[in-house]
Coordinates of C-alpha atoms in Angstrom, one line a residue:
X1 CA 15.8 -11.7 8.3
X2 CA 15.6 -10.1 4.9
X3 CA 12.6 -9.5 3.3
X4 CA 11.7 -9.9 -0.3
X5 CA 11.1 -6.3 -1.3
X6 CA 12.0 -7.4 -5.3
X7 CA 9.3 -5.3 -7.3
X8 CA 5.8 -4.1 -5.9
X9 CA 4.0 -7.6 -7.1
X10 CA 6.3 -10.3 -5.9
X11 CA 6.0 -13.1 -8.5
X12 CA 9.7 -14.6 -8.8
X13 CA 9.6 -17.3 -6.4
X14 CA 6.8 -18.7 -5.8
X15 CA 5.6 -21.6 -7.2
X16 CA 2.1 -20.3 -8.9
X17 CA 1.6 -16.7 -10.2
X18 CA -2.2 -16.3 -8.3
X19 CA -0.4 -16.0 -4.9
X20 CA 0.3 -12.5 -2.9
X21 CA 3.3 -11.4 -1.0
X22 CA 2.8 -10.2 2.5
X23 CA 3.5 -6.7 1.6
X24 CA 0.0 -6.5 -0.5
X25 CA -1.4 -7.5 3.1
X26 CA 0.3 -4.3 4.7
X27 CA -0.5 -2.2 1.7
X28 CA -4.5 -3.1 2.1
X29 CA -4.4 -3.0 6.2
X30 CA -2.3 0.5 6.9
X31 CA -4.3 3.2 7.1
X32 CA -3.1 6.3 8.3
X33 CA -5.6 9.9 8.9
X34 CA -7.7 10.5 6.2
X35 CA -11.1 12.6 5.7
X36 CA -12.3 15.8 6.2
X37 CA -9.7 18.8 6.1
X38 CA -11.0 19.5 9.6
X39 CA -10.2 16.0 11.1
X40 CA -6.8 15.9 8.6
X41 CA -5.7 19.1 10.3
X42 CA -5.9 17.8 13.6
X43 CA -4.1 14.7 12.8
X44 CA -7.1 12.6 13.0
X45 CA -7.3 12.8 16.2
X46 CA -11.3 12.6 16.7
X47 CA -12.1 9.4 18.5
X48 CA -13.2 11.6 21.3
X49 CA -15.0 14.2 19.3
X50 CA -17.8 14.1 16.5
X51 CA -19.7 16.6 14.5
X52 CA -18.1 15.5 11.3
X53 CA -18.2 12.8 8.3
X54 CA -15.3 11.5 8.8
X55 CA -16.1 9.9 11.9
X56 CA -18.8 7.7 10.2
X57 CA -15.5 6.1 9.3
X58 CA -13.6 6.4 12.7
X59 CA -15.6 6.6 15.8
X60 CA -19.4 6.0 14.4
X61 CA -20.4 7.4 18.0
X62 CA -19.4 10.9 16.2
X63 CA -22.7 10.8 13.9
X64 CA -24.7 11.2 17.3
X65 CA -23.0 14.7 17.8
X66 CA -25.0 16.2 15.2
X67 CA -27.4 18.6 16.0
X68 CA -28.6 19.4 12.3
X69 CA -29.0 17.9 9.2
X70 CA -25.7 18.4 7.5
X71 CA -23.8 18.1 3.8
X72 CA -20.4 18.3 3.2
X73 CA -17.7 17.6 0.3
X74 CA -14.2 17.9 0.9
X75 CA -11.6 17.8 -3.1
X76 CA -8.0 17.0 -2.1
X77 CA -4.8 17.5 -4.0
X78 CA -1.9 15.4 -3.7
X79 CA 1.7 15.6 -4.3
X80 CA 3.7 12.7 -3.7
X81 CA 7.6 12.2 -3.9
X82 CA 9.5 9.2 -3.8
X83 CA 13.2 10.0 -3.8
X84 CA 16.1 7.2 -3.9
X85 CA 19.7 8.2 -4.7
X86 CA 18.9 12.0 -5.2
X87 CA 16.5 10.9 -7.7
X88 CA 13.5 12.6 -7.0
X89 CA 10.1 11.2 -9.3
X90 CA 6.8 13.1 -8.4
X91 CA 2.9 12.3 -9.1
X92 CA 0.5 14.9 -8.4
X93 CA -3.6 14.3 -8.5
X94 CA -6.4 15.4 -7.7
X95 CA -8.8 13.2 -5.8
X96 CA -12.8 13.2 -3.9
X97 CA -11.4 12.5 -0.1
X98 CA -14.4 13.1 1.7
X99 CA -18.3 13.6 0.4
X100 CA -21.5 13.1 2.8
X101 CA -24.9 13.6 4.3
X102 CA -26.5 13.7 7.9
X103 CA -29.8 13.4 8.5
X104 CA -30.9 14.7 12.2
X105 CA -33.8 13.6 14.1
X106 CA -35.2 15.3 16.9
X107 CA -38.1 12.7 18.8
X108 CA -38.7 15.3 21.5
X109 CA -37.3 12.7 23.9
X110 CA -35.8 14.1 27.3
X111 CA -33.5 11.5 27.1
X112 CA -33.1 10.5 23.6
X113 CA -31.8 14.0 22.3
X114 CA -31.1 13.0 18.9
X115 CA -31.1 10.2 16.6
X116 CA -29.0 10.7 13.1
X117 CA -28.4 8.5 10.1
X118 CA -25.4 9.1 8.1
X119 CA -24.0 8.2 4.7
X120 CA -20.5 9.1 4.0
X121 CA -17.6 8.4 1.6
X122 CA -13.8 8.7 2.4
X123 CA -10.8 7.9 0.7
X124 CA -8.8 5.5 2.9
X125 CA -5.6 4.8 0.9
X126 CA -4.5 6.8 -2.3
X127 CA -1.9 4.1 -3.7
X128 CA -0.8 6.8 -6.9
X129 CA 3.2 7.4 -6.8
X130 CA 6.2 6.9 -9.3
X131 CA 9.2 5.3 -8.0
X132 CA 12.6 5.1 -9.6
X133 CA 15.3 3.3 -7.9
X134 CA 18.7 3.1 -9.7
X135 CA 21.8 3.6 -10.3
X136 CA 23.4 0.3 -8.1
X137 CA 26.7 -1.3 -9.9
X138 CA 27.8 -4.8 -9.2
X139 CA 29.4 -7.6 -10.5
X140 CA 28.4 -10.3 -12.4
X141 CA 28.0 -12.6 -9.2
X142 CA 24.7 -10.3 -8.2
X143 CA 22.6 -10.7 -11.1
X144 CA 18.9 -12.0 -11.2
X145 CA 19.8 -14.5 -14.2
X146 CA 22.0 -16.2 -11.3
X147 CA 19.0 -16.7 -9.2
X148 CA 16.9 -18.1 -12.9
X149 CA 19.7 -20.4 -12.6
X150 CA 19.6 -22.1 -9.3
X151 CA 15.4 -22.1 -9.7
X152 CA 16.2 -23.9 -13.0
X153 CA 19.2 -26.0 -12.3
X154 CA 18.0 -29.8 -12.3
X155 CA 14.5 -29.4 -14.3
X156 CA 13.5 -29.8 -17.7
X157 CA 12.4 -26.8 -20.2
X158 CA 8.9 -28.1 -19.5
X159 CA 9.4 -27.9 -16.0
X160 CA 10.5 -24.1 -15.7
X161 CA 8.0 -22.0 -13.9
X162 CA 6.2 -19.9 -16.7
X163 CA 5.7 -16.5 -14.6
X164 CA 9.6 -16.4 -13.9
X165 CA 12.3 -19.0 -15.2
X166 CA 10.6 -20.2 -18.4
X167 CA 10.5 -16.5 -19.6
X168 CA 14.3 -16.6 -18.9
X169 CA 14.7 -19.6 -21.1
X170 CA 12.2 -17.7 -23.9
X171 CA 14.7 -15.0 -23.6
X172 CA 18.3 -16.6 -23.7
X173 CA 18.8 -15.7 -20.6
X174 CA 18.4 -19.9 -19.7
X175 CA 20.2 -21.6 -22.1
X176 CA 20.4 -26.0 -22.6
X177 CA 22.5 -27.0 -25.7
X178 CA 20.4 -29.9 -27.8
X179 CA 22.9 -32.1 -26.6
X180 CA 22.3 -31.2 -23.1
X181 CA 18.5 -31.8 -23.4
X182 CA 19.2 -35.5 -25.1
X183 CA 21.0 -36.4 -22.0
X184 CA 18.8 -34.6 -19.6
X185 CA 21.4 -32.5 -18.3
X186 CA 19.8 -29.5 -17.2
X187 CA 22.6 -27.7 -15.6
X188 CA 21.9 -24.4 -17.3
X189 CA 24.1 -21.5 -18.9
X190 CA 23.4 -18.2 -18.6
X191 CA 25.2 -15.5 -20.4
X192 CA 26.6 -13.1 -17.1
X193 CA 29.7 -13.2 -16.2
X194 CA 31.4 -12.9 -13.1
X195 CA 33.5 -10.4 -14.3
X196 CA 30.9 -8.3 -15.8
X197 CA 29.9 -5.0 -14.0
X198 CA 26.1 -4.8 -13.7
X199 CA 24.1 -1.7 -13.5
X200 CA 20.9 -2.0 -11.8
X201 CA 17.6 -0.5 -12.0
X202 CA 13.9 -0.3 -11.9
X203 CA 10.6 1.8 -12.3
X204 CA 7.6 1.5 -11.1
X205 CA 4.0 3.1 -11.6
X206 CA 1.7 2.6 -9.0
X207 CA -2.4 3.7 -9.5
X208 CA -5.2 3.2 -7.5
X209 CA -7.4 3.7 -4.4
X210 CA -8.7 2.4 -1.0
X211 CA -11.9 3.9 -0.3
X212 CA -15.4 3.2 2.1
X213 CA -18.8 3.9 1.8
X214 CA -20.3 4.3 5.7
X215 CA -23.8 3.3 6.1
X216 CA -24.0 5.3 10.0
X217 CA -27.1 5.4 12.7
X218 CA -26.7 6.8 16.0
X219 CA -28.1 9.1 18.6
X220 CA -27.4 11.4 21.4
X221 CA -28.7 10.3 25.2
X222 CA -29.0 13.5 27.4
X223 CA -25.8 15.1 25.7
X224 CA -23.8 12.8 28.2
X225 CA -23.5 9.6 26.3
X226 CA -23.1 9.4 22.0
X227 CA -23.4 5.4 20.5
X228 CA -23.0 4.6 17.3
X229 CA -22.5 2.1 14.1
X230 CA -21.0 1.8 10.7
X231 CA -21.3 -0.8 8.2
X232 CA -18.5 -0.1 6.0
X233 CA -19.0 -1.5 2.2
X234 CA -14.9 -0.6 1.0
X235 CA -13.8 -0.4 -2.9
X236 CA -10.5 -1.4 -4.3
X237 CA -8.7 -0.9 -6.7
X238 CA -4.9 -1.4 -6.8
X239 CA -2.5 -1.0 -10.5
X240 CA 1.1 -2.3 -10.2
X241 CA 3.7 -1.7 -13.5
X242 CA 7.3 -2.3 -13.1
X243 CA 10.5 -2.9 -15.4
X244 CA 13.8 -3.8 -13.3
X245 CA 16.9 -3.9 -15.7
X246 CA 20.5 -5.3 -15.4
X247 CA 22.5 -3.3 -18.2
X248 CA 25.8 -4.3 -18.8
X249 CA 28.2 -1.4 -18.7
X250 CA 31.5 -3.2 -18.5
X251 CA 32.3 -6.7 -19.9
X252 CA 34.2 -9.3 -21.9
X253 CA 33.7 -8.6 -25.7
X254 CA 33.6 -11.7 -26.4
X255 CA 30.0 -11.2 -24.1
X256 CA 27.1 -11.0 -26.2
X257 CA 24.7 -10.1 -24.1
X258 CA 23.6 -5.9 -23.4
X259 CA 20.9 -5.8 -21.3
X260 CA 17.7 -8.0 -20.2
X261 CA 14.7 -6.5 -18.2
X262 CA 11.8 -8.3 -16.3
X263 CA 8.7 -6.2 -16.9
X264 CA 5.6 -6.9 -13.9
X265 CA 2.0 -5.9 -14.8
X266 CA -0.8 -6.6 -11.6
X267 CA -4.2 -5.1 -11.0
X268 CA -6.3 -6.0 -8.2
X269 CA -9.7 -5.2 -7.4
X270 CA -12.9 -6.0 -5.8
X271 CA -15.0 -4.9 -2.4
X272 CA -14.9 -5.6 1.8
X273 CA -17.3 -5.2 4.4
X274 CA -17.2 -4.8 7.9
X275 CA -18.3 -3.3 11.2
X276 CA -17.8 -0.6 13.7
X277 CA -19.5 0.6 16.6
X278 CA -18.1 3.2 19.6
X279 CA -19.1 5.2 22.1
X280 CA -18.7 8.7 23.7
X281 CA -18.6 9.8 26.7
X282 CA -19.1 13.2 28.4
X283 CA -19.0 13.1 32.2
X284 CA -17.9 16.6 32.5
X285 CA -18.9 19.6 29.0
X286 CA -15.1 19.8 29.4
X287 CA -14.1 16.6 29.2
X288 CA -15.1 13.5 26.4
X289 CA -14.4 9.9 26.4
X290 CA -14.3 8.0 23.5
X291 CA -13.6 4.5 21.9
X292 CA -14.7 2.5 18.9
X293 CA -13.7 -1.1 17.3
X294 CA -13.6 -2.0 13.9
X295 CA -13.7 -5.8 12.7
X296 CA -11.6 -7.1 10.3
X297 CA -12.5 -5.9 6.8
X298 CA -13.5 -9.2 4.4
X299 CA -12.6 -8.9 1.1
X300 CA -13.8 -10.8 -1.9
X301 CA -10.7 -9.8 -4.8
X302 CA -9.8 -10.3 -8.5
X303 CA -6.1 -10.1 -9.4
X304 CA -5.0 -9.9 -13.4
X305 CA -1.0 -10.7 -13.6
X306 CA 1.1 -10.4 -16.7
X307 CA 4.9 -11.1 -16.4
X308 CA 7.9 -10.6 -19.6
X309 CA 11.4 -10.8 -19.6
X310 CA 13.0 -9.5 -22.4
X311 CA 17.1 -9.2 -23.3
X312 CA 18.7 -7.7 -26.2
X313 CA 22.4 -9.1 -27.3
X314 CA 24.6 -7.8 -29.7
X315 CA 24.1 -10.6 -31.9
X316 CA 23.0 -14.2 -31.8
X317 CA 22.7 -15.5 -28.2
X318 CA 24.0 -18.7 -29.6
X319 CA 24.3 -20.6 -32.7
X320 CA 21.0 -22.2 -32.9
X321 CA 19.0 -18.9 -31.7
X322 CA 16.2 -17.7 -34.3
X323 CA 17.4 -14.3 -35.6
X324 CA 15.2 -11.9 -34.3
X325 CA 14.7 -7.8 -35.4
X326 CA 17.7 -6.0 -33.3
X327 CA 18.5 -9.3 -31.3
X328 CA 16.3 -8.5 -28.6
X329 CA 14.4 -12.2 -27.8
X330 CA 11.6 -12.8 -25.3
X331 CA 8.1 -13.8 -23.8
X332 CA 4.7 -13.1 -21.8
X333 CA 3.1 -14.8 -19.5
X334 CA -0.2 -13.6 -17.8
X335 CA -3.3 -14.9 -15.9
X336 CA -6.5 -14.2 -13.6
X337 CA -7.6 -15.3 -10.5
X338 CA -9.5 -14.7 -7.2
X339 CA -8.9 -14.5 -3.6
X340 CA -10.0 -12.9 -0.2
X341 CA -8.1 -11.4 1.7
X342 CA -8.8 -10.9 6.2
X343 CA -7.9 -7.5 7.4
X344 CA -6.5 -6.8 10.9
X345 CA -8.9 -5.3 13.7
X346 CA -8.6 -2.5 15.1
X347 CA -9.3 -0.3 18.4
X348 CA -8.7 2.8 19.6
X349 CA -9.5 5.2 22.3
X350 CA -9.4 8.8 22.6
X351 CA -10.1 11.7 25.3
X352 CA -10.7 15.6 24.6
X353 CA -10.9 18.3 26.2
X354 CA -12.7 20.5 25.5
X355 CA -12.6 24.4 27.0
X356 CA -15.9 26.2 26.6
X357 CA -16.5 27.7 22.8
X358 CA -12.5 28.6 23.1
X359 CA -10.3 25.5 22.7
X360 CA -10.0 21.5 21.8
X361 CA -7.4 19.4 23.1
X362 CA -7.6 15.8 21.3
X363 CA -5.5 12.8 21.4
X364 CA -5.8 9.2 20.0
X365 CA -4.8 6.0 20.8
X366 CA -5.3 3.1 17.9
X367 CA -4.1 -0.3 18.4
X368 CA -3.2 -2.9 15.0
X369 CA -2.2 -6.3 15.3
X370 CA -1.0 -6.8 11.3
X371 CA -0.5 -10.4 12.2
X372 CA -4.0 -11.3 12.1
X373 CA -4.0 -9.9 7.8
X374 CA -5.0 -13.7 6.2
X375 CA -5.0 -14.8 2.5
X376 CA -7.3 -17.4 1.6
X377 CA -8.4 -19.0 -1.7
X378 CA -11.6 -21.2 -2.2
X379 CA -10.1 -23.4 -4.7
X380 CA -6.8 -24.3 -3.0
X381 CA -7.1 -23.7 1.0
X382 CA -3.6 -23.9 1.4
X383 CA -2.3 -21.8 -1.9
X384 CA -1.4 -19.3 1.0
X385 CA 0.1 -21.0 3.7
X386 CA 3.7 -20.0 3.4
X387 CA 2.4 -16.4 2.9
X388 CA 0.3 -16.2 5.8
X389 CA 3.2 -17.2 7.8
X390 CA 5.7 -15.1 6.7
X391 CA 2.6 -12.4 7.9
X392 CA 2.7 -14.0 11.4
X393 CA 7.1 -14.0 11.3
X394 CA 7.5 -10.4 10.3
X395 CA 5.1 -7.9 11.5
X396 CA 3.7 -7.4 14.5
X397 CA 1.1 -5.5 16.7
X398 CA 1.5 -1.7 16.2
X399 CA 0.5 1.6 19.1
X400 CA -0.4 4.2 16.6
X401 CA -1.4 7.8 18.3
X402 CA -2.6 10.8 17.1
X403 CA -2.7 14.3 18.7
X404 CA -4.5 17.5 17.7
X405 CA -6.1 21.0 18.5
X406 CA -7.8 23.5 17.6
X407 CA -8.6 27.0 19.1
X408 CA -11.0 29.7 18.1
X409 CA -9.9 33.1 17.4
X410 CA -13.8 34.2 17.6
X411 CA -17.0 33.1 16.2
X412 CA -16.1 33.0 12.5
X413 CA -12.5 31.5 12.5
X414 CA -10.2 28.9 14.1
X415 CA -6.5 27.3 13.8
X416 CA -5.9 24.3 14.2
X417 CA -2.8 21.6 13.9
X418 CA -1.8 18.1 14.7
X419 CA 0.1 15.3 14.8
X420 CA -0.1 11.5 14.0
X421 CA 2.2 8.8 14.4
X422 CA 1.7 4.6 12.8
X423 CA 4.4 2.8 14.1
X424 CA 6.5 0.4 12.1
X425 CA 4.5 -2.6 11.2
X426 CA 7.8 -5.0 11.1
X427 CA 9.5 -6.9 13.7
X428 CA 13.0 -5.8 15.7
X429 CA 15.8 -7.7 13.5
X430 CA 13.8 -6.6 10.1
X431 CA 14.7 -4.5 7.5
X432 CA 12.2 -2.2 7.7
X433 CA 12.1 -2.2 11.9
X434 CA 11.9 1.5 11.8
X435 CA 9.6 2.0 9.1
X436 CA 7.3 4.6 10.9
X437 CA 5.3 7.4 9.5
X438 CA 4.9 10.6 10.7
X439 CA 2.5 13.5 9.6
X440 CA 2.3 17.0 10.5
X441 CA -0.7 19.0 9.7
X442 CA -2.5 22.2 10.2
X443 CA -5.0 24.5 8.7
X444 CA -7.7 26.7 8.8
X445 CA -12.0 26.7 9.9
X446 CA -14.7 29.7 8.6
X447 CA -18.4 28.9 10.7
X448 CA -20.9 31.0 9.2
X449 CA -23.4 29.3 10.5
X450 CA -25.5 27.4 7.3
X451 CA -22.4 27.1 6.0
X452 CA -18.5 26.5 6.9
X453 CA -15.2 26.3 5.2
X454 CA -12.3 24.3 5.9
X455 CA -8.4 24.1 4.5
X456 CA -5.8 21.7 5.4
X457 CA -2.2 20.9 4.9
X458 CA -1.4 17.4 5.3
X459 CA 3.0 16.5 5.2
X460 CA 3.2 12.6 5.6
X461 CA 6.8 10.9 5.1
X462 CA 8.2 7.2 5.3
X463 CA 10.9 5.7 4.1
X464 CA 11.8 1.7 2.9
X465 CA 15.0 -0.2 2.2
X466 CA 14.8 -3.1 -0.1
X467 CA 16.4 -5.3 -2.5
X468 CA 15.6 -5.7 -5.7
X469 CA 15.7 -10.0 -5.4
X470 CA 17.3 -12.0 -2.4
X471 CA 17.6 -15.7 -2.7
X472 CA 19.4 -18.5 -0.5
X473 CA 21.0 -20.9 -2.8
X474 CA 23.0 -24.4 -1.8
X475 CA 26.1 -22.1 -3.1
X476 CA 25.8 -18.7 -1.0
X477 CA 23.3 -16.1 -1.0
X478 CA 22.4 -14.3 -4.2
X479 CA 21.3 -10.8 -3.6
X480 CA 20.8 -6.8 -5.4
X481 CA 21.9 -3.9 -3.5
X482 CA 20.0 -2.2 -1.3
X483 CA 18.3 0.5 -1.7
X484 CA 16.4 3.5 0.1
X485 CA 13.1 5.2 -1.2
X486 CA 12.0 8.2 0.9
X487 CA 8.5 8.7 0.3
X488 CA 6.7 12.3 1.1
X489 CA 3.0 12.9 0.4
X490 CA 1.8 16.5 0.6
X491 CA -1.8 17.2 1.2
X492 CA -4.0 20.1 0.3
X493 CA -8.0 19.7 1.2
X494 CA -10.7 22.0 1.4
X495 CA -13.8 21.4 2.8
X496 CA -17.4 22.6 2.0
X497 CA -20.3 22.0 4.5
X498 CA -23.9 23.1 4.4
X499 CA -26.3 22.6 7.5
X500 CA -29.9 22.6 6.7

């Protein structure tokens, strides 16, 4: 089955611009390690552990491992690549990816050891990249205005869709002769040729950030058993702005028509809540047992859309076109809405070992069932049906693990490094069946007691094939090239903790 990977905010064929594609459901649900440069360094591997902020976020049961009051910031630097062709476009920021405070309770309990409350913030997602994908070369029989043409074939001018085919018509790229609109012929002309060649390409400037604010009590029973609970409040804030351009680089002179571009502007934002609660378990001091489960986050979003399509000729499109400055002739369309948006759940289970003041041996096990992400609207309850189910069709349940360690070269310092693993989201038979990513990490701990330093490197890669547009017509398939982006994220963080 392909996939409609067209351009980040999907708004050519549907019927009404306030609806989302399934891929802003994937980009809102994957969430990959993220935190402290401790618990980044290890992979994320800390189901099973505690002792740090992160977990507020993870495993709440990790907030009853404190033993002291404890506050902690952790800056990050990012550089991420997206390379398609040998084209290689880079975005490097600077970004808060971890900042918190513990607050340990001693009741003087024999059984209740501890009891801590936690507030913590973590960066979930950074969404910040630039992506160029281009050169692909074609004929005139792979061109977007082909697809404007079978979306528009059979309806009037006032009938065209606003966000996609009546910005064609604005533009000349959908053309009906006066003659043709007396008799209600509206068997459009479009001015690519099959014997055109077609050069296509597209930008795209993604900003924003996925991030949660923990609210965290739990408590420490007889240094055997750790409980806790989160109730996460998360922040959105996704920015979408893309051009795709056809340029024609070999054609007909008689063709008067040089190039035509469809420019996308989307921003979504708004807040989620949910839950998590987990537990760990120490039967042994060498070995610990954890798990945790997080409900689906509930989101309450806003969504601003802006659409243009814009084409420049050599001359007049056609006789009765308006003269415009340098020929070029188009259009914008925009509009606001709201929707929710459902979240998958998620659990996972861990076990450490852990070998005196020496060693830690950690590994995760995190189950997703992307399936269960759900749009809804409370104006139109079925606005997201055929999105919903094109969820349900191509993705599926995902076995995400994570591995780390860490060992102690004495009191003061320790190395550690790890390894994580989210599985494909999509189907067998899909596109993007093997769409994995993979990080390696490692870095480096200073305990001075009061205080402790921590510095991480953090390599995460991907890759995605996609098409540019893809569209069954009555008369064959219309579809771009495809294309490969390699994406590679590297991560610098350096935590700073006080204990009080």
């Amino acid at each position: 089955m392909k996939i409609l990977y067209i351009l980040p905010v999907l708004f050519l064929f549907t019927l009404s611009a306030s609806a989302q594609n399934e891929e802003d459901a994937l980009r809102f649900s994957r969430i990959v390690p993220f935190g402290s440069a401790r618990v980044t360094a290890m992979g994320g591997a800390f189901t099973a552990l505690g002792g740090d902020l992160t977990t507020l976020s993870m495993n709440p049961a990790g907030i009853g491992v404190f033993r002291k009051s404890e506050f902690s910031f952790t800056p990050m630097m990012d550089f991420a690549h997206a390379k398609t062709k040998g084209i290689d476009n880079e975005k490097n920021m600077f970004i808060m990816s971890n900042a918190g405070l513990v607050l340990s309770f001693s009741p003087n309990n024999r059984i209740l050891k501890n009891f801590n409350v936690g507030f913590n913030y973590s960066t979930l997602n950074n969404f910040n990249r630039n992506i160029f994908q281009g050169y692909y070369e074609t004929d005139g029989n792979s061109s977007l205005a082909n697809v404007w043409k079978e979306e528009a074939d059979g309806k009037s001018p006032q009938q065209l869709n606003d966000f996609t085919t009546g910005l064609a018509y604005d533009a000349y790229m959908l053309y009906l002769s006066k003659e043709a609109i007396e008799n209600k012929d509206y068997n459009y002309e479009n001015p690519i040729r099959e014997t055109d060649r077609l050069q296509h390409y597209k930008y795209t400037r993604e900003r924003g950030f996925q991030g949660e604010y923990a609210i965290s009590l739990g408590g420490n029973l007889s240094d055997k058993f750790y409980f806790g609970a989160t109730l996460g409040i998360q922040s959105l804030h996704y920015k979408s702005y893309s051009v795709y351009t056809e340029e024609i680089i070999g054609k007909d002179i008689t063709n008067k028509l040089e190039k035509f571009s469809m420019y996308q502007d989307f921003t979504s934002s708004g807040t989620g809540l949910n839950f998590k609660a987990g537990f760990i378990f120490r039967p042994i001091p060498a070995i610990r047992i954890g798990a945790a489960i997080h409900t689906p986050t509930y989101y309450n979003l806003d969504a601003f859309a802006q659409n243009n399509v814009s084409a420049k000729f050599s001359e007049l499109p056609v006789e009765d076109a308006e003269p415009k400055p340098g020929f070029e002739y188009g259009w914008t369309a925009y509009t606001d809405y709201s929707y929710k948006l459902k979240t998958p759940w998620r659990v996972m289970a861990g076990v450490a070992i852990v070998l005196g003041q020496r060693a830690i041996i950690s590994g995760d096990y995190e189950y997703v069932d992307y399936t269960a992400a759900k749009f809804t609207n409370d104006d139109a309850k079925n606005e997201y049906l055929e999105t919903n189910n094109a969820i349900k069709d191509i993705y599926k349940a995902t076995h995400n693990f994570r591995a780390g360690a860490e060992f102690r070269l004495n009191s003061v310092f320790c190395l550690r490094g790890g390894y994580a693993l989210s599985a494909s989201p999509y189907k067998k038979g899909e596109m993007n069946e093997d769409n994995d990513i993979q990080i390696y990490s490692g870095g480096l701990g200073v305990n001075l007691g009061s205080f402790y330093a921590d510095a991480s490197y953090m390599h995460k890669k991907s890759d995605i094939n996609g098409l540019f547009y893809y569209y069954e017509a009555p008369s064959g398939v219309i579809e771009s090239p495809e294309f490969n982006t390699k994406f590679k994220n590297n991560e610098f963080r350096l935590t700073l903790g006080f204990r009080f």
